[in-house]
Short mmCIF file of C-alpha atoms and ligand atoms in Angstrom, two decimals:
data_model
loop_
_atom_site.label_atom_id
_atom_site.label_comp_id
_atom_site.label_asym_id
_atom_site.label_seq_id
_atom_site.Cartn_x
_atom_site.Cartn_y
_atom_site.Cartn_z
CA MET A 1 28.38 -0.85 -6.39
CA LYS A 2 27.47 -4.48 -7.49
CA ARG A 3 25.25 -4.14 -10.20
CA ALA A 4 22.21 -7.11 -10.13
CA SER A 5 23.29 -9.06 -12.92
CA PRO A 6 20.77 -9.06 -15.82
CA VAL A 7 18.58 -12.25 -16.65
CA GLY A 8 20.68 -13.18 -20.02
CA ASP A 9 24.01 -13.64 -17.07
CA ARG A 10 22.40 -16.38 -14.89
CA VAL A 11 23.98 -18.01 -11.85
CA GLY A 12 26.63 -19.99 -13.35
CA GLY A 13 25.74 -20.21 -17.21
CA ARG A 14 22.46 -21.43 -15.60
CA GLU A 15 19.06 -19.36 -16.95
CA GLY A 16 17.29 -20.29 -13.58
CA CYS A 17 13.28 -20.45 -14.07
CA PHE A 18 13.42 -18.59 -16.70
CA GLU A 19 15.30 -20.75 -19.17
CA ALA A 20 11.31 -22.56 -18.24
CA GLN A 21 9.86 -20.88 -21.06
CA GLN A 22 7.48 -23.92 -21.51
CA PRO A 23 3.51 -23.68 -20.90
CA ALA A 24 3.50 -25.45 -16.71
CA VAL A 25 0.41 -27.47 -16.76
CA TYR A 26 -1.63 -28.08 -13.26
CA LYS A 27 -3.66 -30.49 -12.83
CA PHE A 28 -7.53 -30.18 -10.92
CA ALA A 29 -8.38 -32.68 -9.02
CA GLU A 30 -10.98 -35.58 -10.68
CA PRO A 31 -12.93 -34.76 -12.50
CA ARG A 32 -11.27 -31.97 -13.50
CA ARG A 33 -9.37 -31.65 -17.29
CA GLU A 34 -6.13 -30.28 -17.19
CA ALA A 35 -5.08 -26.82 -17.69
CA THR A 36 -2.61 -25.22 -19.17
CA VAL A 37 -1.41 -21.18 -18.59
CA SER A 38 1.15 -18.98 -20.95
CA ALA A 39 4.81 -19.46 -19.67
CA GLU A 40 3.97 -15.60 -18.95
CA ASP A 41 1.31 -16.35 -16.40
CA ALA A 42 3.47 -20.12 -14.82
CA LEU A 43 6.41 -17.16 -14.26
CA ILE A 44 3.95 -14.81 -12.43
CA ALA A 45 2.50 -17.96 -10.38
CA ASP A 46 5.94 -18.50 -9.34
CA MET A 47 5.23 -22.36 -10.01
CA THR A 48 7.83 -23.16 -12.31
CA CYS A 49 10.73 -21.50 -10.70
CA ARG A 50 10.93 -25.00 -8.53
CA ALA A 51 14.87 -25.20 -9.66
CA GLU A 52 16.34 -26.29 -5.98
CA SER A 53 19.98 -26.57 -6.84
CA PHE A 54 21.90 -24.23 -8.25
CA GLU A 55 25.66 -23.77 -8.85
CA LYS A 56 26.04 -20.30 -6.70
CA PRO A 57 27.10 -20.27 -2.87
CA ILE A 58 24.95 -19.47 -0.83
CA TRP A 59 24.94 -15.98 0.21
CA GLU A 60 26.83 -15.14 2.70
CA GLY A 61 27.61 -11.45 4.59
CA GLU A 62 26.34 -8.16 3.88
CA PHE A 63 23.98 -7.49 1.27
CA PHE A 64 23.93 -4.00 0.86
CA PRO A 65 27.20 -4.06 1.47
CA ASN A 66 27.88 -0.30 0.35
CA ILE A 67 25.41 1.36 2.47
CA SER A 68 25.43 1.98 5.44
CA SER A 69 22.04 3.76 7.80
CA ILE A 70 20.31 6.56 6.05
CA LYS A 71 20.75 9.83 8.02
CA TYR A 72 18.90 12.82 8.43
CA GLU A 73 21.38 15.52 6.50
CA GLY A 74 18.21 18.05 6.12
CA PRO A 75 16.92 20.25 3.06
CA SER A 76 20.07 21.38 1.71
CA SER A 77 21.82 17.93 1.73
CA ARG A 78 22.22 16.42 -2.22
CA ASN A 79 22.83 13.20 -0.92
CA PRO A 80 20.80 10.68 -2.20
CA LEU A 81 21.28 8.54 0.71
CA ALA A 82 20.36 10.84 2.99
CA TYR A 83 16.81 12.07 4.65
CA ARG A 84 16.29 15.66 3.73
CA TRP A 85 12.91 15.93 5.47
CA TYR A 86 12.32 12.67 7.24
CA ASN A 87 14.17 13.49 10.31
CA ALA A 88 12.29 10.31 13.01
CA GLU A 89 13.03 11.54 16.19
CA GLU A 90 11.30 15.83 15.02
CA VAL A 91 8.54 16.56 17.18
CA ILE A 92 5.38 18.15 14.77
CA LEU A 93 2.34 18.93 16.74
CA GLY A 94 3.08 16.93 20.19
CA LYS A 95 4.31 13.66 17.72
CA LYS A 96 7.36 12.73 16.82
CA MET A 97 7.42 12.56 12.38
CA LYS A 98 8.23 8.13 12.93
CA ASP A 99 5.03 7.91 14.73
CA TRP A 100 3.00 9.74 13.20
CA LEU A 101 4.54 8.00 9.90
CA ARG A 102 5.02 4.45 10.59
CA PHE A 103 6.61 3.57 7.43
CA SER A 104 6.53 -0.42 6.73
CA VAL A 105 8.04 -1.65 3.90
CA ALA A 106 6.74 -4.44 1.23
CA PHE A 107 8.28 -7.41 1.18
CA TRP A 108 6.94 -8.19 -2.12
CA HIS A 109 8.10 -5.61 -4.19
CA SER A 110 11.21 -4.98 -2.49
CA PHE A 111 12.32 -9.13 -3.13
CA ARG A 112 10.00 -10.17 -5.10
CA GLY A 113 9.19 -7.33 -7.71
CA ASP A 114 11.81 -8.61 -11.23
CA GLY A 115 10.92 -5.17 -13.15
CA GLY A 116 8.37 -7.37 -14.79
CA ASP A 117 5.10 -6.05 -16.67
CA PRO A 118 2.14 -6.93 -18.41
CA PHE A 119 4.69 -6.49 -22.22
CA GLY A 120 8.11 -7.41 -21.17
CA SER A 121 10.38 -9.67 -19.08
CA PRO A 122 11.95 -9.56 -15.56
CA THR A 123 14.86 -6.47 -15.78
CA ARG A 124 16.29 -7.31 -12.30
CA VAL A 125 17.66 -10.33 -10.46
CA TRP A 126 19.08 -9.02 -7.21
CA PRO A 127 22.38 -10.21 -6.78
CA TRP A 128 21.88 -12.98 -4.17
CA GLU A 129 19.27 -14.33 -6.32
CA ASP A 130 19.97 -18.10 -7.32
CA GLY A 131 17.03 -18.26 -9.57
CA SER A 132 15.20 -20.88 -7.15
CA ASP A 133 12.08 -20.81 -5.57
CA SER A 134 13.54 -23.02 -2.79
CA LEU A 135 13.12 -22.26 0.87
CA GLU A 136 17.05 -21.48 1.02
CA MET A 137 16.22 -18.90 -1.08
CA ALA A 138 13.51 -17.67 0.33
CA LYS A 139 15.20 -17.15 3.47
CA ILE A 140 18.10 -15.35 2.31
CA ARG A 141 15.90 -12.83 1.38
CA MET A 142 14.35 -12.55 4.16
CA ARG A 143 17.85 -11.77 6.11
CA ALA A 144 18.64 -9.74 3.10
CA ASN A 145 14.82 -7.18 3.90
CA PHE A 146 16.10 -7.38 7.48
CA GLU A 147 19.20 -5.85 6.61
CA PHE A 148 17.31 -3.31 4.34
CA ILE A 149 14.77 -2.35 7.15
CA LYS A 150 17.42 -1.43 9.73
CA LYS A 151 19.37 0.36 7.19
CA LEU A 152 16.46 2.41 6.01
CA GLY A 153 15.79 2.55 9.83
CA VAL A 154 12.14 1.83 10.06
CA GLU A 155 10.30 -0.94 12.58
CA TYR A 156 7.47 -2.48 9.59
CA TRP A 157 7.19 -4.38 6.93
CA CYS A 158 4.76 -5.98 5.39
CA PHE A 159 4.04 -9.51 3.67
CA HIS A 160 2.15 -12.65 1.51
CA ASP A 161 2.36 -15.71 2.83
CA ARG A 162 3.44 -17.18 -1.02
CA ASP A 163 5.55 -14.15 -1.34
CA ILE A 164 8.15 -14.61 1.52
CA ALA A 165 7.53 -18.57 2.02
CA PRO A 166 7.38 -21.01 -1.33
CA GLU A 167 4.04 -22.95 -1.83
CA GLY A 168 4.73 -26.45 -1.30
CA ALA A 169 3.08 -29.30 -3.17
CA SER A 170 0.05 -28.98 -0.55
CA LEU A 171 -1.28 -27.02 1.64
CA GLN A 172 0.72 -29.26 4.90
CA GLU A 173 4.02 -28.20 3.37
CA SER A 174 2.63 -24.88 2.20
CA ASN A 175 2.57 -24.39 5.81
CA GLN A 176 5.35 -25.57 7.30
CA ASN A 177 7.75 -23.69 4.40
CA LEU A 178 5.93 -20.73 5.67
CA ASP A 179 6.76 -22.01 10.03
CA ALA A 180 10.98 -22.30 8.84
CA ILE A 181 10.47 -19.04 7.45
CA ILE A 182 8.47 -17.14 10.10
CA ALA A 183 10.42 -18.67 12.53
CA LEU A 184 13.86 -16.77 10.62
CA ALA A 185 12.25 -13.78 10.85
CA LYS A 186 11.44 -14.06 14.01
CA LYS A 187 15.06 -14.72 14.97
CA LEU A 188 15.59 -11.43 13.16
CA GLN A 189 13.47 -9.26 14.56
CA GLU A 190 14.83 -10.48 18.09
CA GLY A 191 16.59 -7.59 19.56
CA THR A 192 14.76 -4.95 17.59
CA ASN A 193 11.97 -2.94 17.36
CA ILE A 194 11.08 -4.37 13.89
CA ARG A 195 7.36 -5.46 12.89
CA PRO A 196 5.49 -6.61 10.77
CA LEU A 197 2.90 -3.32 9.98
CA TRP A 198 0.51 -5.84 8.44
CA GLY A 199 0.26 -9.75 6.94
CA THR A 200 -1.63 -10.38 4.54
CA ALA A 201 -2.70 -14.22 2.55
CA GLN A 202 -2.22 -14.52 -1.64
CA LEU A 203 -5.01 -15.60 -3.02
CA PHE A 204 -4.79 -13.99 -6.40
CA LYS A 205 -2.15 -15.92 -7.63
CA HIS A 206 -2.04 -19.32 -7.63
CA PRO A 207 -4.73 -21.03 -10.67
CA ARG A 208 -6.96 -22.40 -7.46
CA TYR A 209 -8.10 -19.18 -6.97
CA MET A 210 -9.15 -17.91 -10.93
CA HIS A 211 -12.52 -17.55 -10.03
CA GLY A 212 -12.51 -16.08 -6.88
CA ALA A 213 -10.83 -17.29 -3.24
CA ALA A 214 -14.19 -16.27 -0.74
CA THR A 215 -16.22 -15.94 -3.91
CA SER A 216 -15.47 -18.50 -5.65
CA PRO A 217 -18.80 -20.91 -6.72
CA ASP A 218 -15.99 -24.60 -5.27
CA VAL A 219 -16.34 -24.92 -2.15
CA LYS A 220 -13.21 -26.62 -1.59
CA VAL A 221 -11.40 -23.13 -2.88
CA TYR A 222 -13.68 -21.22 0.03
CA ALA A 223 -12.58 -23.82 2.46
CA TYR A 224 -8.51 -23.32 0.86
CA ALA A 225 -8.87 -20.01 1.34
CA ALA A 226 -10.58 -20.57 4.42
CA ALA A 227 -7.46 -22.57 5.88
CA GLN A 228 -4.41 -19.69 3.89
CA VAL A 229 -6.12 -16.88 5.88
CA LYS A 230 -6.03 -19.00 9.08
CA LYS A 231 -2.59 -19.63 9.23
CA ALA A 232 -1.29 -16.32 7.90
CA MET A 233 -3.44 -14.51 10.32
CA GLU A 234 -1.50 -16.89 13.10
CA VAL A 235 1.80 -16.14 11.76
CA THR A 236 0.91 -12.73 11.89
CA HIS A 237 0.34 -13.14 15.59
CA GLU A 238 2.90 -15.05 15.67
CA LEU A 239 5.16 -12.10 14.67
CA GLY A 240 3.84 -9.48 16.79
CA GLY A 241 1.94 -7.76 13.94
CA GLU A 242 -0.18 -4.64 14.47
CA ASN A 243 -2.66 -6.18 11.31
CA TYR A 244 -4.47 -7.84 9.12
CA VAL A 245 -5.41 -7.14 5.11
CA PHE A 246 -7.42 -8.70 2.99
CA TRP A 247 -7.26 -7.04 -0.48
CA GLY A 248 -10.13 -9.20 -2.76
CA GLY A 249 -7.37 -9.52 -5.27
CA ARG A 250 -10.29 -12.51 -7.31
CA GLU A 251 -12.81 -11.51 -5.52
CA GLY A 252 -15.31 -10.10 -8.35
CA TYR A 253 -16.51 -10.91 -11.95
CA GLN A 254 -15.96 -11.18 -15.45
CA SER A 255 -19.19 -11.58 -16.48
CA LEU A 256 -22.69 -10.68 -14.14
CA LEU A 257 -24.20 -13.81 -17.01
CA ASN A 258 -22.11 -16.86 -14.87
CA THR A 259 -22.11 -14.79 -11.33
CA ASP A 260 -24.57 -15.00 -9.05
CA LEU A 261 -23.85 -11.70 -7.45
CA LYS A 262 -25.85 -11.76 -4.18
CA LYS A 263 -24.36 -15.21 -3.57
CA GLU A 264 -21.44 -14.38 -3.74
CA LEU A 265 -21.84 -11.72 -1.40
CA ASP A 266 -22.99 -13.26 1.13
CA HIS A 267 -20.02 -15.48 1.26
CA MET A 268 -17.64 -12.80 1.13
CA GLY A 269 -19.85 -11.47 4.23
CA THR A 270 -19.47 -14.35 5.64
CA PHE A 271 -15.99 -15.64 5.37
CA PHE A 272 -15.14 -12.11 7.04
CA LYS A 273 -17.51 -12.88 9.96
CA ALA A 274 -15.71 -15.99 10.38
CA ALA A 275 -11.72 -14.34 9.77
CA ALA A 276 -13.14 -11.88 12.63
CA ALA A 277 -13.93 -14.66 14.79
CA TYR A 278 -10.92 -16.38 14.48
CA LYS A 279 -9.26 -13.44 15.03
CA LYS A 280 -10.57 -13.17 18.73
CA LYS A 281 -10.48 -16.97 18.92
CA ILE A 282 -6.64 -16.59 19.57
CA GLY A 283 -6.07 -13.19 20.94
CA PHE A 284 -5.05 -11.75 17.90
CA GLN A 285 -5.59 -7.55 18.86
CA GLY A 286 -4.34 -6.46 15.13
CA THR A 287 -6.97 -4.80 13.17
CA LEU A 288 -9.10 -6.51 10.18
CA LEU A 289 -8.44 -3.76 7.08
CA LEU A 290 -10.22 -4.23 3.79
CA GLU A 291 -8.41 -2.90 0.88
CA PRO A 292 -10.12 -1.48 -1.74
CA LYS A 293 -9.72 -1.66 -5.81
CA PRO A 294 -11.79 -0.72 -8.45
CA GLN A 295 -10.55 -3.68 -11.36
CA GLU A 296 -7.44 -5.01 -11.87
CA PRO A 297 -7.44 -7.86 -12.27
CA THR A 298 -10.50 -9.17 -12.50
CA LYS A 299 -12.85 -6.03 -14.30
CA HIS A 300 -14.77 -5.42 -11.30
CA GLN A 301 -13.99 -6.39 -7.69
CA TYR A 302 -16.08 -6.30 -5.05
CA ASP A 303 -14.61 -3.84 -2.99
CA TRP A 304 -14.45 -1.17 -5.30
CA ASP A 305 -13.53 1.94 -3.92
CA ALA A 306 -13.95 3.56 0.25
CA ALA A 307 -18.02 3.73 0.14
CA THR A 308 -18.79 0.41 -1.60
CA SER A 309 -16.87 -1.68 1.35
CA ILE A 310 -18.11 0.35 4.12
CA SER A 311 -22.05 -0.09 2.96
CA PHE A 312 -20.74 -4.06 2.46
CA LEU A 313 -18.98 -3.63 6.07
CA GLN A 314 -22.09 -2.32 6.63
CA LYS A 315 -24.56 -4.71 5.18
CA TYR A 316 -23.01 -7.91 6.72
CA ASP A 317 -22.90 -5.84 10.21
CA LEU A 318 -19.07 -5.83 10.16
CA LEU A 319 -18.13 -2.69 10.91
CA GLY A 320 -16.42 -2.52 14.64
CA GLU A 321 -14.56 -5.41 13.18
CA TYR A 322 -12.64 -4.07 10.20
CA LYS A 323 -11.33 -1.04 8.79
CA LEU A 324 -9.94 0.18 5.47
CA ASN A 325 -6.60 -0.37 4.21
CA ILE A 326 -6.91 2.69 1.48
CA GLU A 327 -3.83 2.26 -1.95
CA CYS A 328 -3.43 6.06 -3.15
CA ASN A 329 -3.03 4.00 -6.63
CA HIS A 330 -6.32 2.38 -6.03
CA ALA A 331 -8.33 5.36 -5.58
CA THR A 332 -7.38 6.91 -8.71
CA LEU A 333 -8.42 3.68 -10.39
CA ALA A 334 -12.21 4.32 -9.23
CA GLY A 335 -12.27 7.24 -10.68
CA HIS A 336 -11.55 9.44 -6.79
CA SER A 337 -8.20 10.98 -5.36
CA CYS A 338 -6.13 9.37 -2.74
CA PHE A 339 -7.77 12.48 -0.04
CA HIS A 340 -11.36 11.38 -0.99
CA GLU A 341 -10.63 7.55 -0.82
CA LEU A 342 -8.35 9.39 3.18
CA GLU A 343 -11.83 11.19 3.64
CA VAL A 344 -14.20 9.05 3.12
CA ALA A 345 -12.28 6.24 5.48
CA ARG A 346 -11.88 9.05 8.05
CA ILE A 347 -15.80 10.19 8.69
CA ASN A 348 -16.41 6.67 8.76
CA GLY A 349 -14.22 5.91 11.65
CA VAL A 350 -12.32 3.35 9.69
CA LEU A 351 -9.34 5.01 7.72
CA GLY A 352 -6.55 1.94 9.26
CA ASN A 353 -3.65 2.26 7.48
CA ILE A 354 -2.20 3.39 4.02
CA ASP A 355 -0.30 1.75 0.97
CA ALA A 356 1.09 5.07 0.00
CA ASN A 357 1.70 4.73 -3.97
CA THR A 358 0.72 6.90 -6.49
CA GLY A 359 -0.10 6.02 -10.15
CA ASP A 360 0.45 7.67 -13.45
CA SER A 361 -2.00 9.59 -15.21
CA GLN A 362 -0.34 8.63 -18.51
CA THR A 363 -0.38 5.34 -17.94
CA GLY A 364 -4.00 3.12 -17.26
CA TRP A 365 -3.15 0.79 -15.14
CA ASP A 366 -1.95 0.03 -11.03
CA THR A 367 1.79 1.42 -11.74
CA ASP A 368 2.05 1.28 -8.00
CA GLN A 369 5.19 4.76 -7.83
CA PHE A 370 6.67 5.87 -4.83
CA LEU A 371 4.72 8.92 -3.63
CA THR A 372 6.73 11.83 -4.65
CA ASN A 373 4.12 14.06 -5.79
CA VAL A 374 4.24 16.70 -2.29
CA GLU A 375 0.40 18.42 -2.69
CA GLU A 376 -0.99 14.43 -2.87
CA ALA A 377 1.06 14.12 -0.21
CA THR A 378 0.35 17.01 2.00
CA LEU A 379 -3.83 16.33 1.11
CA VAL A 380 -3.01 12.71 2.56
CA MET A 381 -1.55 14.14 5.33
CA LEU A 382 -3.79 17.08 6.31
CA THR A 383 -6.34 13.94 6.80
CA VAL A 384 -3.47 11.37 8.47
CA ILE A 385 -3.39 14.67 10.98
CA LYS A 386 -7.52 14.99 11.29
CA ASN A 387 -7.43 11.68 12.29
CA GLY A 388 -5.01 11.52 14.87
CA GLY A 389 -2.47 9.39 13.15
CA LEU A 390 -3.26 5.97 11.87
CA ALA A 391 -1.64 3.92 14.40
CA PRO A 392 -1.91 0.71 14.86
CA GLY A 393 -1.67 1.25 11.03
CA GLY A 394 0.64 3.24 9.04
CA PHE A 395 2.32 3.64 5.74
CA ASN A 396 3.06 0.87 3.17
CA PHE A 397 4.87 1.12 0.45
CA ASP A 398 3.26 -0.74 -1.55
CA ALA A 399 5.13 0.43 -4.32
CA LYS A 400 7.85 -0.23 -6.02
CA LEU A 401 10.27 0.57 -8.54
CA ARG A 402 10.39 1.29 -12.22
CA ARG A 403 11.39 -1.03 -14.69
CA GLU A 404 14.34 0.55 -15.63
CA SER A 405 15.73 0.75 -12.32
CA ILE A 406 18.18 -1.83 -11.90
CA ASP A 407 20.45 -1.77 -8.49
CA VAL A 408 20.39 -2.18 -5.56
CA GLU A 409 20.59 0.88 -4.42
CA ASP A 410 17.82 2.33 -6.32
CA LEU A 411 16.21 0.65 -3.76
CA PHE A 412 17.07 2.74 -1.74
CA ILE A 413 16.68 5.85 -3.07
CA ALA A 414 13.29 4.89 -3.77
CA HIS A 415 12.83 4.55 -0.10
CA ILE A 416 14.32 7.60 1.21
CA LEU A 417 11.84 10.32 -1.53
CA GLY A 418 8.41 8.06 -1.14
CA MET A 419 9.62 9.07 2.72
CA ASP A 420 11.25 12.37 2.57
CA SER A 421 7.85 13.59 -0.01
CA LEU A 422 5.64 12.45 2.93
CA ALA A 423 7.53 14.03 5.25
CA ARG A 424 6.92 17.17 3.54
CA GLY A 425 3.85 16.34 3.02
CA LEU A 426 3.48 16.20 7.56
CA ILE A 427 5.33 19.61 7.26
CA ASN A 428 3.23 21.71 4.58
CA ALA A 429 -0.16 19.88 6.52
CA ALA A 430 0.63 20.76 9.54
CA LYS A 431 1.57 25.06 8.61
CA LEU A 432 -2.34 24.96 6.52
CA TYR A 433 -3.64 22.96 10.15
CA THR A 434 -2.57 24.98 12.52
CA ASP A 435 -2.61 28.21 10.65
CA GLY A 436 -6.27 27.52 10.81
CA THR A 437 -7.07 29.55 7.11
CA LEU A 438 -9.20 26.38 6.12
CA SER A 439 -10.90 24.47 9.01
CA ASP A 440 -12.25 28.95 9.72
CA LEU A 441 -13.23 28.63 5.70
CA VAL A 442 -15.23 25.06 5.80
CA SER A 443 -16.85 26.71 9.32
CA ASN A 444 -17.74 30.16 7.98
CA ARG A 445 -19.87 28.05 5.14
CA TYR A 446 -21.65 26.22 7.32
CA ALA A 447 -22.23 28.62 10.15
CA SER A 448 -26.47 29.17 8.76
CA PHE A 449 -26.57 25.42 10.48
CA ASP A 450 -25.20 27.10 13.91
CA SER A 451 -28.53 29.14 13.94
CA THR A 452 -31.42 27.75 16.01
CA VAL A 453 -33.29 26.71 12.87
CA GLY A 454 -30.41 24.87 11.84
CA ALA A 455 -29.63 23.03 14.80
CA ASP A 456 -33.09 22.15 15.04
CA ILE A 457 -33.18 20.43 11.33
CA GLU A 458 -29.45 18.75 12.53
CA SER A 459 -30.60 16.82 14.92
CA GLY A 460 -33.75 15.94 12.74
CA MET A 461 -36.46 18.08 14.66
CA VAL A 462 -37.69 19.59 11.79
CA ASP A 463 -40.35 18.21 9.39
CA PHE A 464 -40.93 19.46 5.10
CA ASP A 465 -43.91 21.31 6.09
CA THR A 466 -42.15 23.32 9.18
CA LEU A 467 -39.09 24.51 5.85
CA GLU A 468 -41.59 24.96 3.80
CA LYS A 469 -43.28 27.61 6.36
CA TYR A 470 -39.48 28.58 6.86
CA ALA A 471 -38.77 29.08 2.98
CA PHE A 472 -42.19 30.69 1.83
CA GLY A 473 -40.60 33.87 5.05
CA TRP A 474 -37.37 33.78 3.68
CA GLY A 475 -37.61 33.78 0.27
CA GLU A 476 -34.58 33.45 -2.35
CA PRO A 477 -31.62 32.74 0.22
CA THR A 478 -28.38 35.02 -0.86
CA ILE A 479 -25.88 32.43 -2.27
CA THR A 480 -22.63 33.13 -0.66
CA SER A 481 -18.63 32.86 -2.36
CA GLY A 482 -17.06 29.50 -2.13
CA LYS A 483 -13.56 31.14 -1.61
CA GLN A 484 -11.87 28.15 -4.57
CA GLY A 485 -10.25 30.86 -5.70
CA GLU A 486 -9.00 32.31 -2.43
CA LEU A 487 -8.29 28.33 -1.48
CA SER A 488 -5.48 28.61 -4.02
CA LYS A 489 -3.70 31.14 -3.62
CA LYS A 490 -3.49 29.64 0.10
CA ASN A 491 -1.51 27.14 -1.58
CA VAL A 492 0.14 29.15 -3.41
CA GLU A 493 1.14 31.91 -0.50
CA SER A 494 2.48 29.01 1.85
CA PRO A 495 3.53 26.31 -0.94
CA ILE A 496 1.54 23.17 -0.56
CA ALA A 497 4.95 22.13 -2.04
CA GLY A 498 8.17 23.37 -3.20
CA THR A 499 10.95 20.61 -4.58
CA CYS A 500 14.18 21.71 -6.53
CA ARG A 501 14.51 19.85 -9.96
CA ASN A 502 18.27 20.25 -12.03
CA ASP A 503 18.66 23.45 -9.55
CA PHE A 504 15.76 24.58 -10.29
CA ALA A 505 13.10 25.48 -7.71
CA PHE A 506 10.08 24.93 -8.60
CA VAL A 507 6.38 24.75 -6.80
CA TYR A 508 3.42 21.91 -7.24
CA LEU A 509 0.36 23.99 -8.05
CA ASN A 510 -2.81 21.52 -8.51
CA SER A 511 -0.25 18.82 -9.17
CA SER A 512 1.69 20.59 -11.82
CA PRO A 513 5.51 21.52 -11.51
CA PHE A 514 5.16 25.52 -11.74
CA SER A 515 8.10 27.19 -12.15
CA LEU A 516 9.85 29.97 -9.82
CA GLY A 517 12.52 31.23 -11.75
CA LYS A 518 15.22 30.42 -9.16
CA ARG A 519 17.89 28.66 -8.83
CA CYS A 520 18.01 25.63 -5.28
CA ARG A 521 20.32 28.21 -3.80
CA ASN A 522 18.23 31.27 -3.48
CA PHE A 523 15.11 28.72 -3.15
CA GLU A 524 17.34 27.11 -0.09
CA SER A 525 17.35 30.84 1.27
CA ASP A 526 13.38 31.63 0.68
CA ARG A 527 12.71 28.90 2.33
CA ASN A 528 14.32 29.81 5.11
CA ALA A 529 13.30 32.91 4.73
CA GLY A 530 9.60 31.41 5.50
CA LEU A 531 8.77 32.37 2.39
CA VAL A 532 8.40 29.03 0.68
CA VAL A 533 7.97 25.11 2.62
C1 XUL B 1 -2.83 -5.37 -5.25
C2 XUL B 1 -2.56 -4.54 -3.46
C3 XUL B 1 -1.58 -5.99 -2.74
C4 XUL B 1 -2.48 -5.77 -2.00
C5 XUL B 1 -1.70 -7.06 -0.58
O1 XUL B 1 -3.36 -4.34 -6.12
O2 XUL B 1 -2.15 -3.14 -3.39
O3 XUL B 1 -0.28 -5.61 -2.90
O4 XUL B 1 -1.67 -4.67 -0.89
O5 XUL B 1 -2.37 -7.38 -1.10
CO1 CO B 2 -1.38 -2.46 -2.12
#
């Protein structure tokens, strides 16, 4: 396995953009002052990494030469580079696994992620990286992306305009850079089924967006953001993308004292109206998706959660034009579970896509981890089944390798784990769904509304005077049990999750691994006997 070179060991003795640890200076049009940002932020903004020529030769040949196509080997396989649960062609509830799941690779995490976190420098450099943000380097990365997607055996990828192509000295130059990369991506897609699940514009890294994009107080920034979205939507369409995402990375406030809340929300509504109109103008059939997130980077983001986003869409008459892209780690940051957010989106008819990841209960920020908790995956898949699938949406792995994972092989292993966990969740959820216990429990709880009175109430025909008469006549209601205990028992009986760790079998109960005290080989035979899934 070829190891990614550690940061200090950059190509040809050069330290690439990491040597440019000087504060970067951005010039704004007069009469603005020059703004200085820290070296660390400058790295994040990719603005100092502009070195065009490095001594490293242009990467040729395979990017992952020691890894062949990932195959399904079944649950008993111990091969970390094989699927144990994801069997693309297997039919579950009338649909192939690959059609339930529609997995997508996120370009930014897999090919631009470097292990940097708010407290530390990058920890990994993929072997083909030359340390620059040049157009040539962007082309190499795109080739690596396609080899990865093909070897993983998925059909979708997601991108931001600026993570696939470098920002130029002007908007026109940025557009040209993007065109060059899109032409290459289109060529690489030829003869394959690979398409973008969605594209999006990066409206949060560059300093021009520090006060927001559609919600910036500066009309020039609003226009710049619109132009960037226009172009990003065009290229998504050009590549046959199936959705277009809006994540409001700076659409929020840091202080209400300097913010006109109503104006900013009105501007955002106007922006989204114009985007929907432009979609129609260019004949793009993809779904437009808002991605809720409560905070980070701003302290309050306007698309706080699913309910807030739905009320925004309703207020600005945009329901029907937009759906939601629910991200599990964003759900937990908002104080919800992913299941909650998905159900809120589903019952309102706006569940469009899932950014598949998870957070860490002991870390406070958006850690974007691969979702490997099978109980969480089962609940996610329960909603997806009830929704009849996600198409044209799917599961985008908006998830990154841990800072400590620095081998290219880790990129495969992380995706395989994420895919296997959701596949396993699908199998479990299908069992819970078809076995009917859950739906019977729910319908029994509401059975009293099946009465004539209940039906009249539901259709809005009963006023308070009439209800008072019923209440006087019926007296004190007899309350029945919610059967939550039974639900937990149910989870244990047809375990929502089972796994093998250090050769010992575990089931997950309320997200905590619960040891079965059995060796995996017994666990496997129990699984075959249908005792665990
Ligand atoms: C940020 C996030 C984004 C969006 C796309 O938290 O999730 O990567 O998915 O802009
Ligand atoms: Co996301």
